[in-house]
Coordinates of C-alpha atoms in Angstrom, one line a residue:
X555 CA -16.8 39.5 16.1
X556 CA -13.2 39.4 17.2
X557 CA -12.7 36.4 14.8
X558 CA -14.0 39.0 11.8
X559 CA -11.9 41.5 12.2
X560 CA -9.0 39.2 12.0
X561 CA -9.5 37.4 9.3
X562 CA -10.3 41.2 7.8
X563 CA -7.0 42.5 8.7
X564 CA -5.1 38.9 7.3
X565 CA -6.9 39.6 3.6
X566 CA -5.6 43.2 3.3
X567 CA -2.3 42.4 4.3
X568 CA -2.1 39.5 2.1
X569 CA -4.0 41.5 -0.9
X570 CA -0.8 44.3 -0.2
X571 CA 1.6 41.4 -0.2
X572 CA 0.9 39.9 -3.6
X573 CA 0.2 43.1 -5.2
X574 CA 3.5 44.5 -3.9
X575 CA 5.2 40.9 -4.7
X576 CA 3.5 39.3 -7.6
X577 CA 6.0 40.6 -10.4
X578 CA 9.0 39.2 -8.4
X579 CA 6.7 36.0 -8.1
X580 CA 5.8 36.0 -12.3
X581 CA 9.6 36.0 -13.3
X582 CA 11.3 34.3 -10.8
X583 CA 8.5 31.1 -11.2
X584 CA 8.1 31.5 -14.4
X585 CA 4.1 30.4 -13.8
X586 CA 3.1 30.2 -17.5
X587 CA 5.5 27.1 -18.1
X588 CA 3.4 25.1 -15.2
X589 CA 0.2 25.7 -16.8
X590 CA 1.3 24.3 -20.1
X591 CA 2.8 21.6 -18.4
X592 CA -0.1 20.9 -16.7
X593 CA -2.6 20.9 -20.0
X594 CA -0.3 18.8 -22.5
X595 CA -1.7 15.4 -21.5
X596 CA -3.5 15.0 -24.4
X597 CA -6.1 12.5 -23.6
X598 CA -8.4 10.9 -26.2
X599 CA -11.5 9.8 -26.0
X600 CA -13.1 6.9 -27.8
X601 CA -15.9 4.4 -27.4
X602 CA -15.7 0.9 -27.9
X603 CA -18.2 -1.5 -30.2
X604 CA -20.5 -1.6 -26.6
X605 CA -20.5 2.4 -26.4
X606 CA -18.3 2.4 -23.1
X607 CA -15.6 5.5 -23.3
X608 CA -12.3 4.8 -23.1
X609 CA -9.3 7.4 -22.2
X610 CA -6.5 7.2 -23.7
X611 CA -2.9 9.2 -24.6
X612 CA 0.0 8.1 -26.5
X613 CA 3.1 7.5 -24.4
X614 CA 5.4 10.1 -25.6
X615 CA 8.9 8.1 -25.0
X616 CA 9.6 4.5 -23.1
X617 CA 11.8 4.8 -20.2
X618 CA 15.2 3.0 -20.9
X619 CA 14.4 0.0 -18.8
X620 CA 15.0 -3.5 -19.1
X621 CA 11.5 -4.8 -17.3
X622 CA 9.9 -3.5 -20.9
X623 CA 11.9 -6.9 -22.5
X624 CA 9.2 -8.9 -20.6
X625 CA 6.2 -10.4 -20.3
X626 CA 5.2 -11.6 -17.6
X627 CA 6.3 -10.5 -13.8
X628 CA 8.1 -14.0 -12.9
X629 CA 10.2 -13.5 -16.1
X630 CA 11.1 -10.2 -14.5
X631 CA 12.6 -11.4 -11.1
X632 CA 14.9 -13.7 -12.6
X633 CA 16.3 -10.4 -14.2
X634 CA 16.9 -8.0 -11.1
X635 CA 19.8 -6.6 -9.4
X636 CA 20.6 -7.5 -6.2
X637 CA 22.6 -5.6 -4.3
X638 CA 20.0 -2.9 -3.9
X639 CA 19.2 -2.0 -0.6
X640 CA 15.4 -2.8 -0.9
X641 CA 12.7 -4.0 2.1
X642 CA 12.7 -2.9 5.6
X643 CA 10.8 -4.0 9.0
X644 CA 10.6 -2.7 12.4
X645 CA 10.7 -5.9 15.0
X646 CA 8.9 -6.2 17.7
X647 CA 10.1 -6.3 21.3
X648 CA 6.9 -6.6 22.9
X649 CA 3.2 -6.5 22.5
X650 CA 0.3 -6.3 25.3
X651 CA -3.1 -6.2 24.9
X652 CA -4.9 -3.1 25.9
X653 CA -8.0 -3.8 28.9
X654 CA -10.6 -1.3 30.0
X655 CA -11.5 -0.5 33.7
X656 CA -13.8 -3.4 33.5
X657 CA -10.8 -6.2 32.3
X658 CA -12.5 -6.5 28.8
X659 CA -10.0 -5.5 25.4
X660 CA -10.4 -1.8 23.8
X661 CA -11.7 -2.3 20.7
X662 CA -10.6 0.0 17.9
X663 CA -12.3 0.4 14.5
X664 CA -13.5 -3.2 15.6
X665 CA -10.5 -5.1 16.4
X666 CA -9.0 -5.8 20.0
X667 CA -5.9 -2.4 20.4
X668 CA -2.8 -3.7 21.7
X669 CA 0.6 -2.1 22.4
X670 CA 3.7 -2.8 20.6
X671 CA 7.0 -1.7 21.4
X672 CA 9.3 -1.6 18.0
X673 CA 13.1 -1.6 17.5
X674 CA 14.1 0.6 14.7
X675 CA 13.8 -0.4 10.7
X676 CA 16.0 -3.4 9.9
X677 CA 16.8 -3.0 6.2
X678 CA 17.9 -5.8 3.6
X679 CA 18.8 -6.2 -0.2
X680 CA 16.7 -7.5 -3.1
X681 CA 18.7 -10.5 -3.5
X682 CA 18.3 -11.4 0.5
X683 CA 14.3 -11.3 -0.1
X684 CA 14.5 -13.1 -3.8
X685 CA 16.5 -15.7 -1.6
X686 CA 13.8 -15.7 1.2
X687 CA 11.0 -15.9 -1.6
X688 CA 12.7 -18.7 -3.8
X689 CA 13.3 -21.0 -0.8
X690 CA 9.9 -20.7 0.5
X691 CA 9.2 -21.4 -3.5
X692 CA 11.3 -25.0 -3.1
X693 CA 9.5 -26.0 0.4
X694 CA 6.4 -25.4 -1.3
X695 CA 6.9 -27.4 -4.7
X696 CA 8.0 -30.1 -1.8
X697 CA 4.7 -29.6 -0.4
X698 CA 3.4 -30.4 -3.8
X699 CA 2.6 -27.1 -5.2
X700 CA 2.9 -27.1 -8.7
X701 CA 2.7 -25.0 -11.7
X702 CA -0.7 -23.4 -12.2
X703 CA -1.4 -24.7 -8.8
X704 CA -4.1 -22.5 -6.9
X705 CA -2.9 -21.5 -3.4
X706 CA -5.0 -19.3 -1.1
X707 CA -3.9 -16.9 0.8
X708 CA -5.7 -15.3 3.7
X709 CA -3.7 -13.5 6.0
X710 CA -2.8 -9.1 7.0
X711 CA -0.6 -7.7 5.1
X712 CA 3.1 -8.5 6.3
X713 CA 6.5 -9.1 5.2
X714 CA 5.7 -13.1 5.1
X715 CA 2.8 -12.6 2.8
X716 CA 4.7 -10.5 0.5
X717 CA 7.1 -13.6 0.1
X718 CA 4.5 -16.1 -0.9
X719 CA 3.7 -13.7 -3.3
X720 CA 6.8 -13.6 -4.8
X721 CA 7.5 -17.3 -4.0
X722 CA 4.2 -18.1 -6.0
X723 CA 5.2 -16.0 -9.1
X724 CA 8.5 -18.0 -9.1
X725 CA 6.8 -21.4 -9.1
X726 CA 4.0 -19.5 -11.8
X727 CA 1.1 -21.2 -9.4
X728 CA -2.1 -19.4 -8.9
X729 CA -2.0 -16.6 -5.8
X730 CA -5.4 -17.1 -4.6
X731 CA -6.8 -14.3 -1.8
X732 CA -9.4 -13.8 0.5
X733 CA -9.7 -10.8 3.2
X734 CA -8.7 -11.3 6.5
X735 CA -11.9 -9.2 7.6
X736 CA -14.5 -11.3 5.5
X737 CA -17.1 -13.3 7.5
X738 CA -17.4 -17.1 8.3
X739 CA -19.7 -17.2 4.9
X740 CA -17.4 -15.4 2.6
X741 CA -14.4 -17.4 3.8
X742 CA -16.4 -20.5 3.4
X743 CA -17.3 -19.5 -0.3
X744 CA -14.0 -18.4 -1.3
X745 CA -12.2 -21.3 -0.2
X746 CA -14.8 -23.6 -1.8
X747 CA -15.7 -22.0 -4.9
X748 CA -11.7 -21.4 -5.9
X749 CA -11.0 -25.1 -5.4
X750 CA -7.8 -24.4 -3.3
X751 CA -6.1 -27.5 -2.1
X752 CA -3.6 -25.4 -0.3
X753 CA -3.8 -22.0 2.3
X754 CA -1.0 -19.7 3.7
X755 CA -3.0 -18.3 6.6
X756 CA -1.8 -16.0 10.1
X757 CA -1.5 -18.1 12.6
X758 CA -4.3 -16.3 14.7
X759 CA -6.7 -16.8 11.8
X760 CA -6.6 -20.8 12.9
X761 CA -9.1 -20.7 15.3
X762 CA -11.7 -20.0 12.4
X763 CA -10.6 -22.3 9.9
X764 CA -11.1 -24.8 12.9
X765 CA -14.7 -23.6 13.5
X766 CA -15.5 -24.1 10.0
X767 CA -13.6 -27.2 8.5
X768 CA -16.8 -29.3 8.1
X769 CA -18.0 -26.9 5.9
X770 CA -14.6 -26.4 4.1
X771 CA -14.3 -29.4 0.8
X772 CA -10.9 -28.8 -0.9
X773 CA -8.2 -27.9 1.3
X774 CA -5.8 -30.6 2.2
X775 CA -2.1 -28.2 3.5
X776 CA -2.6 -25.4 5.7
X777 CA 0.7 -23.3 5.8
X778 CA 0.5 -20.7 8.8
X779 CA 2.6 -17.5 9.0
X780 CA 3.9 -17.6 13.0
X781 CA 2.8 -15.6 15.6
X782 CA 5.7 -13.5 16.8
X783 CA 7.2 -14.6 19.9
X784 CA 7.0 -11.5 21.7
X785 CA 3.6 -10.6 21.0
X786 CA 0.6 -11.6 23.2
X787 CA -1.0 -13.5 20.5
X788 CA 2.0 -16.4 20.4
X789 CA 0.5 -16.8 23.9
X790 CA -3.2 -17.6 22.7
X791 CA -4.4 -21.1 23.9
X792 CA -7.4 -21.4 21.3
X793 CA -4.9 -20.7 18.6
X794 CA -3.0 -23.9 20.2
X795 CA -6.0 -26.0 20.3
X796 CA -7.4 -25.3 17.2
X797 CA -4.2 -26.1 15.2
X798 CA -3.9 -29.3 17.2
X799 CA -7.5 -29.7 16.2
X800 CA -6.6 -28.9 12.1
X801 CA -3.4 -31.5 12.6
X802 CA -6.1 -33.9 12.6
X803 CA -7.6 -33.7 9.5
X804 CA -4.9 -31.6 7.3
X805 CA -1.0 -31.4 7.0
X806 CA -0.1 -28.7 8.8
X807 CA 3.2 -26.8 8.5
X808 CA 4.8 -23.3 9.5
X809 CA 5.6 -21.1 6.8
X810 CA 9.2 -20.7 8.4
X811 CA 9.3 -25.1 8.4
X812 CA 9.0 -24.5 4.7
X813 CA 11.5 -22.1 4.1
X814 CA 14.3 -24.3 6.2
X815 CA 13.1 -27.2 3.7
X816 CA 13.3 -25.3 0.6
X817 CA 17.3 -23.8 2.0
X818 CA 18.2 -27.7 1.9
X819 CA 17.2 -27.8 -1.5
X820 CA 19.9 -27.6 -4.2
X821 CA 19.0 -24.7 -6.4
X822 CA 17.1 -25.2 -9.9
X823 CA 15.8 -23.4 -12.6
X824 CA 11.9 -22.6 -11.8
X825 CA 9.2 -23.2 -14.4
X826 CA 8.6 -20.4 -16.6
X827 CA 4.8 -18.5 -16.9
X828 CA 2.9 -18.4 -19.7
X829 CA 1.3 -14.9 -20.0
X830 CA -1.8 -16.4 -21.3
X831 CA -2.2 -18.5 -17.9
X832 CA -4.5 -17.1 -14.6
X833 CA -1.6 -15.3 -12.4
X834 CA -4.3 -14.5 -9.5
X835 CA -7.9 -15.5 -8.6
X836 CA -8.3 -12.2 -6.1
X837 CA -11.6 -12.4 -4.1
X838 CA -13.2 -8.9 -3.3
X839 CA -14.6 -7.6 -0.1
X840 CA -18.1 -9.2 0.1
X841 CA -19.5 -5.6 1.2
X842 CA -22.6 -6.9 -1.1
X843 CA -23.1 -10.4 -1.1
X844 CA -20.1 -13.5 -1.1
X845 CA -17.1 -12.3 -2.3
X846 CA -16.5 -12.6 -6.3
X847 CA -13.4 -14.4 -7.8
X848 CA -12.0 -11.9 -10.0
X849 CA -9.1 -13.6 -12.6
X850 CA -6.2 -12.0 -13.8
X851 CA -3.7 -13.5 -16.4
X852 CA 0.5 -12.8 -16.0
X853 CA 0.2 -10.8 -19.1
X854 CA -3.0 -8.8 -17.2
X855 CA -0.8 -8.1 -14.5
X856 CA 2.3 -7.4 -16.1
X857 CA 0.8 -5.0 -18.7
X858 CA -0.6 -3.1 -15.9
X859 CA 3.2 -2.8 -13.9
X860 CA 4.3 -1.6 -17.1
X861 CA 1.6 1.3 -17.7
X862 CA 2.8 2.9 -14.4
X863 CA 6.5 2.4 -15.3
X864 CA 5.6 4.3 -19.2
X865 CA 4.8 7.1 -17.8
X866 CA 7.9 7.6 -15.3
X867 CA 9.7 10.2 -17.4
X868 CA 6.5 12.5 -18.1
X869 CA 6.0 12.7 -14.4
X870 CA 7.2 15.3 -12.0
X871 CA 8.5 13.0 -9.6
X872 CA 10.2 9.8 -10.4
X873 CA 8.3 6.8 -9.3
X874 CA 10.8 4.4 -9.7
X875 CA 12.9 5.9 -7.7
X876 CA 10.5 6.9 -4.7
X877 CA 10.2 5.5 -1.1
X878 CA 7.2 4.6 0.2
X879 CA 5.1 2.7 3.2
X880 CA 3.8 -0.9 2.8
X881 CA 0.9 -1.0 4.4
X882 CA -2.6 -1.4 2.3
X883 CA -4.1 -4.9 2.1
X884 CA -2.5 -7.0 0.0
X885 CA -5.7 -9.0 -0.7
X886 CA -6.9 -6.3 -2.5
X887 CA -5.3 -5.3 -6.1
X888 CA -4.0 -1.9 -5.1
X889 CA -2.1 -2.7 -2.6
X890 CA -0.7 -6.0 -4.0
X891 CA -0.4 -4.1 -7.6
X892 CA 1.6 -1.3 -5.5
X893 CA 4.0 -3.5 -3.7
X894 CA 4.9 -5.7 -6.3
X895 CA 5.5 -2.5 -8.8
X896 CA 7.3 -0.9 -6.6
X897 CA 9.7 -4.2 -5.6
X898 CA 10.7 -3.8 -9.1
X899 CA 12.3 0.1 -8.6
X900 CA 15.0 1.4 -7.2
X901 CA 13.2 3.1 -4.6
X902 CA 12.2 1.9 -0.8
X903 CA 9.7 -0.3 0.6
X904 CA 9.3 -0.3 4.4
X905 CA 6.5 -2.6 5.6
X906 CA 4.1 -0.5 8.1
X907 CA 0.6 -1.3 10.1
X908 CA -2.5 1.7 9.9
X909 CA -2.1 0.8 13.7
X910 CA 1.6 2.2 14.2
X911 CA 2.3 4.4 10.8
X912 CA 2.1 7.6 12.2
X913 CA 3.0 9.0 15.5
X914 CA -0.8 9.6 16.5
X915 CA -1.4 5.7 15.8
X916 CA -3.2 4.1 18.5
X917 CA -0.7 0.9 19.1
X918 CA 2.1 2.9 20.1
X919 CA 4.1 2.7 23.2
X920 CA 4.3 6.6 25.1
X921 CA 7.5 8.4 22.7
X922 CA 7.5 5.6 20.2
X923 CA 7.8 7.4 16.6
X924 CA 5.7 6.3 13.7
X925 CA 6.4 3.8 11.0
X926 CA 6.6 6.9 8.6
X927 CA 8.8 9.5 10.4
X928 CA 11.3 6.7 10.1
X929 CA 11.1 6.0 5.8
X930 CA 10.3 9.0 5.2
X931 CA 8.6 8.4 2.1
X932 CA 8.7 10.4 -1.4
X933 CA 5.3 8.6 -2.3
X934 CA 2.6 7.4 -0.2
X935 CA -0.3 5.1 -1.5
X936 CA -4.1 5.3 -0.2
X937 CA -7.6 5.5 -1.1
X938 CA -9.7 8.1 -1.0
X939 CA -11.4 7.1 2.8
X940 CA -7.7 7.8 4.1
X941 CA -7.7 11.4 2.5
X942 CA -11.1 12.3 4.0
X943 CA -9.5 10.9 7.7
X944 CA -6.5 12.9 7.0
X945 CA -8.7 16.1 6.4
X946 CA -10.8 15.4 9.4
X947 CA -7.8 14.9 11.2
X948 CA -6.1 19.0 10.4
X949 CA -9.5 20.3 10.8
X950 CA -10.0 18.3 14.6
X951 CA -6.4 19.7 15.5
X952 CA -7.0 22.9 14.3
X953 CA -10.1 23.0 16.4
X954 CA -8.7 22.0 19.8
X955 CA -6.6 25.1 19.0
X956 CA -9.3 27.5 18.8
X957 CA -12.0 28.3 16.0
X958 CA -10.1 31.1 14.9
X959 CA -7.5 29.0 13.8
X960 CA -9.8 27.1 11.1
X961 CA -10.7 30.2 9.7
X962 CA -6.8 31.6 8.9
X963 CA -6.2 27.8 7.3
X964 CA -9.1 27.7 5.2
X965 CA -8.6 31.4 4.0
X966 CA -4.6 30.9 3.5
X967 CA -5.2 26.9 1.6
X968 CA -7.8 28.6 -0.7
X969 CA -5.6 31.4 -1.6
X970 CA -3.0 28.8 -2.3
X971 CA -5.2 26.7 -4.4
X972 CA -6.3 29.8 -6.6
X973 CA -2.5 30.7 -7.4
X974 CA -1.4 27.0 -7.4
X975 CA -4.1 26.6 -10.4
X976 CA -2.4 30.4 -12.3
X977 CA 1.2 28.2 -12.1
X978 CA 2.4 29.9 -8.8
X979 CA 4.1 28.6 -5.4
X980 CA 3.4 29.8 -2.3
X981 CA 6.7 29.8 -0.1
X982 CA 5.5 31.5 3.1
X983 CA 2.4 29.8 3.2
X984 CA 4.4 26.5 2.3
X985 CA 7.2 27.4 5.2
X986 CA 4.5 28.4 8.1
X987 CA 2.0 25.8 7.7
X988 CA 2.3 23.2 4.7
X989 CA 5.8 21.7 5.6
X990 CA 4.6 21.3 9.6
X991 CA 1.8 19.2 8.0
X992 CA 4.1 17.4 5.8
X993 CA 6.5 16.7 8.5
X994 CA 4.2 14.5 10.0
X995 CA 4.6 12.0 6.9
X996 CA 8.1 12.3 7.5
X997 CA 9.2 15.3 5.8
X998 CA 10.0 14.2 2.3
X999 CA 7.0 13.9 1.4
X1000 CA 6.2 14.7 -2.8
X1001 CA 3.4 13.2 -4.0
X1002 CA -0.2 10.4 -2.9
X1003 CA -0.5 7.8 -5.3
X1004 CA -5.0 7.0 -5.1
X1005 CA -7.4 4.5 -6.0
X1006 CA -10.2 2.5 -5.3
X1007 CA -12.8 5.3 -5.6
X1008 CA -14.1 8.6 -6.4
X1009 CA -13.4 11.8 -4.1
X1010 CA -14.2 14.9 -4.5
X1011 CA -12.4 18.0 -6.3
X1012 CA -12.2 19.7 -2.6
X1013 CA -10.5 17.1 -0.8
X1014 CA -8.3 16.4 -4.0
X1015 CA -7.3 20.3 -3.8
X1016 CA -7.2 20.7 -0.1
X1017 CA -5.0 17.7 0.2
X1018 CA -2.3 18.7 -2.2
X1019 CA -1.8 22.0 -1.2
X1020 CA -2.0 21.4 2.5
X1021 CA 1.1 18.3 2.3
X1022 CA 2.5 21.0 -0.6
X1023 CA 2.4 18.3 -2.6
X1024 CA 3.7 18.1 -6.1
X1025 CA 0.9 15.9 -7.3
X1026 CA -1.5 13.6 -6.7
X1027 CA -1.6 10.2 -9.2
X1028 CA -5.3 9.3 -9.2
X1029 CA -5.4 5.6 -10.8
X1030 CA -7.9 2.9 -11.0
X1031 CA -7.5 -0.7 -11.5

């Protein structure tokens, strides 16, 4: 009852505001030049020969760019600047695994939660990770990898897997991937199936290559990416015993072994990618059956970078020019398609973990701040389970406060969503609530960039005006 007459008395005083405040709003806005903004997409459609619709629209002007005088993505790197403040990391000082009362490890969302204590972000320039990348490129073409070679990579997203990557574009071999969550089958398959004669794999992942070598036909150099010394896991005696166990049968190497080979290597001119030739054979998820090889050509890939860049100047922030987290899976093509883009702009990339990217996340250390309260991001990347968490997340919060308090949100976010859609901003709503949300993604936050599924026209809605976002860039590769 008391909750009623609340909300009662919030409608009538906002009905009196805008009333009172809506001329102001109409010419100091200027709402009518939104709308038309917002409807001047003009998006065709058209089927093919098969009767599948296409969309399509005709790119009004190309940025001013030189990446558009290419063809492929390794023909791009040779061409950037340098000197550009670029990719950041936060070190680690230490990390613990977390025990329950009975000694066994917490489990969260099904792996074992551990601790970490970070140092601030270290940042360096484009032309300090090109250098990184091309001289884990020379180790590699030591190793034997050669042009069109397939090489496997099954390892979390990191800073070190980002540099094969690029080290693989250099050398225009094959970047081959496989989840770091699939099972003992799908690893199996996707190692077998792709022919790879050569993995970069986490060091911790060892112990399951070890368990299932005699099923494994191809593989003959296993490159692992080092447990870091302060963490728990550079402690893990299996790890030990099951690398000794690999020596036996493979060459085995450390990705940072490579790299000091390939620094003692006198610089030379890479080969250069057809864009007819596979770039990437990128295994999916396995969520129905073992994992499909999906193959993408340079051209493919670089066509793709390209659409995103063409539409830079008709959007309402600029993308090339926006921060953002690195954290998705890089094993799967948005993230790798994001982080690669985005290496190309002039914006930002600080490498992150789901475990410490905000200041809620569970592997933090008591006053730590999240990975995103320290970039500060214009831009941040997810797929549409991450928007229903985040939802879930204001609505649990808003709960713990009191019952009332959903009811005020939910009245003021729809009100903003009706006037949001007539061309109008909401500043009080934006200054009492929106930026407090906001803040938690660091403050600058302007727009989501979405993929991988459908979500509904609520969340879309409720999410945009809640971060006051500018936009959000639904895209699907």
């Amino acid at each position: 009852m008391r909750s009623n007459i609340v909300i009662s008395i919030l409608k009538i005083v906002v009905t009196i505001y805008t009333a009172i405040t809506l001329p102001f709003y109409f010419i100091c806005q200027k709402p009518w030049k939104k709308v038309q903004a917002s409807t001047s997409f003009q998006v065709e459609q058209t089927k093919d020969k098969y009767g599948r619709i296409i969309y399509s629209r005709k790119q009004k002007k190309q940025p001013d760019s030189h990446l558009f005088n290419y063809r492929t993505y390794s023909e791009a790197l040779k061409n950037l600047s340098r000197d550009l403040i670029k990719v950041g990391r936060r070190d680690i000082v230490n990390e613990e695994l977390q025990y329950d009362e009975n000694g066994k490890p917490i489990m969260f969302n099904g792996r074992m939660l551990s601790k970490i204590t970070l140092t601030d972000y270290q940042w360096v320039t484009r032309g300090k990770i090109l250098d990184r990348a091309d001289s884990i490129a020379r180790g590699l073409q030591q190793l034997g990898v050669q042009q069109n070679e397939k090489v496997m990579i099954y390892a979390e997203t990191s800073l070190e897997w980002f540099l094969v990557a690029l080290a693989l574009h250099r050398l225009s071999s094959i970047t081959t991937t496989l989840f770091s969550t699939l099972s003992d089958s799908g690893i199996v398959h996707g190692l077998n199936q792709s022919e790879s004669y050569y993995l970069v794999i986490d060091e911790s992942l060892l112990t399951k290559i070890d368990k299932l070598q005699d099923e494994i036909k191809f593989i003959k150099q296993i490159i692992y990416i080092s447990n870091h010394p302060a963490s728990y896991k550079s402690r893990d005696t299996e790890v030990q015993r099951a690398k000794n166990q690999l020596a036996n049968k493979y060459a085995v190497s450390s990705l940072n072994e490579v790299e000091k080979i390939g620094d003692l290597i006198e610089h030379y001119e890479f080969p250069v990618a057809n864009p007819n030739d596979v770039m990437m054979i990128m295994y999916t998820s396995g969520t129905t059956g073992d994992p499909k090889g999906v193959i993408i050509t340079h051209e493919n890939f670089y066509t793709s970078v390209l659409n995103l860049w063409g539409r830079d100047l008709e959007q309402p922030i600029s993308l090339s020019r926006s921060d953002l987290p690195v954290f998705l899976p890089m094993a799967h093509i948005f993230g790798y398609s994001t982080i690669l883009t985005f290496f190309l702009s002039d914006g930002r990339m600080g490498f992150s973990s789901p475990f410490t990217l905000l200041n809620s996340s569970p592997s933090h250390v008591t006053g730590q701040v999240g990975d995103i309260n320290l970039i500060k991001p214009d831009l941040f990347p997810a797929v549409p389970l991450v928007l229903e968490k985040l939802v879930s997340e204001i609505y649990r919060k808003l709960n713990a406060r009191s019952p009332l308090a959903v009811e005020i949100f939910d009245y003021l976010m729809d009100y903003k969503i009706q006037w949001r859609s007539k061309g109008f901003d909401t500043p009080i709503i934006n200054r009492l609530i929106c930026q407090k949300i906001n803040q938690e993604f660091g403050g600058r936050l302007q727009a989501l960039l979405v993929t991988g599924a459908a979500f509904s026209e609520r969340t879309h809605a409720l999410t945009t005006v809640a971060l006051n976002l500018v936009c959000i860039y639904n895209s699907n590769y």
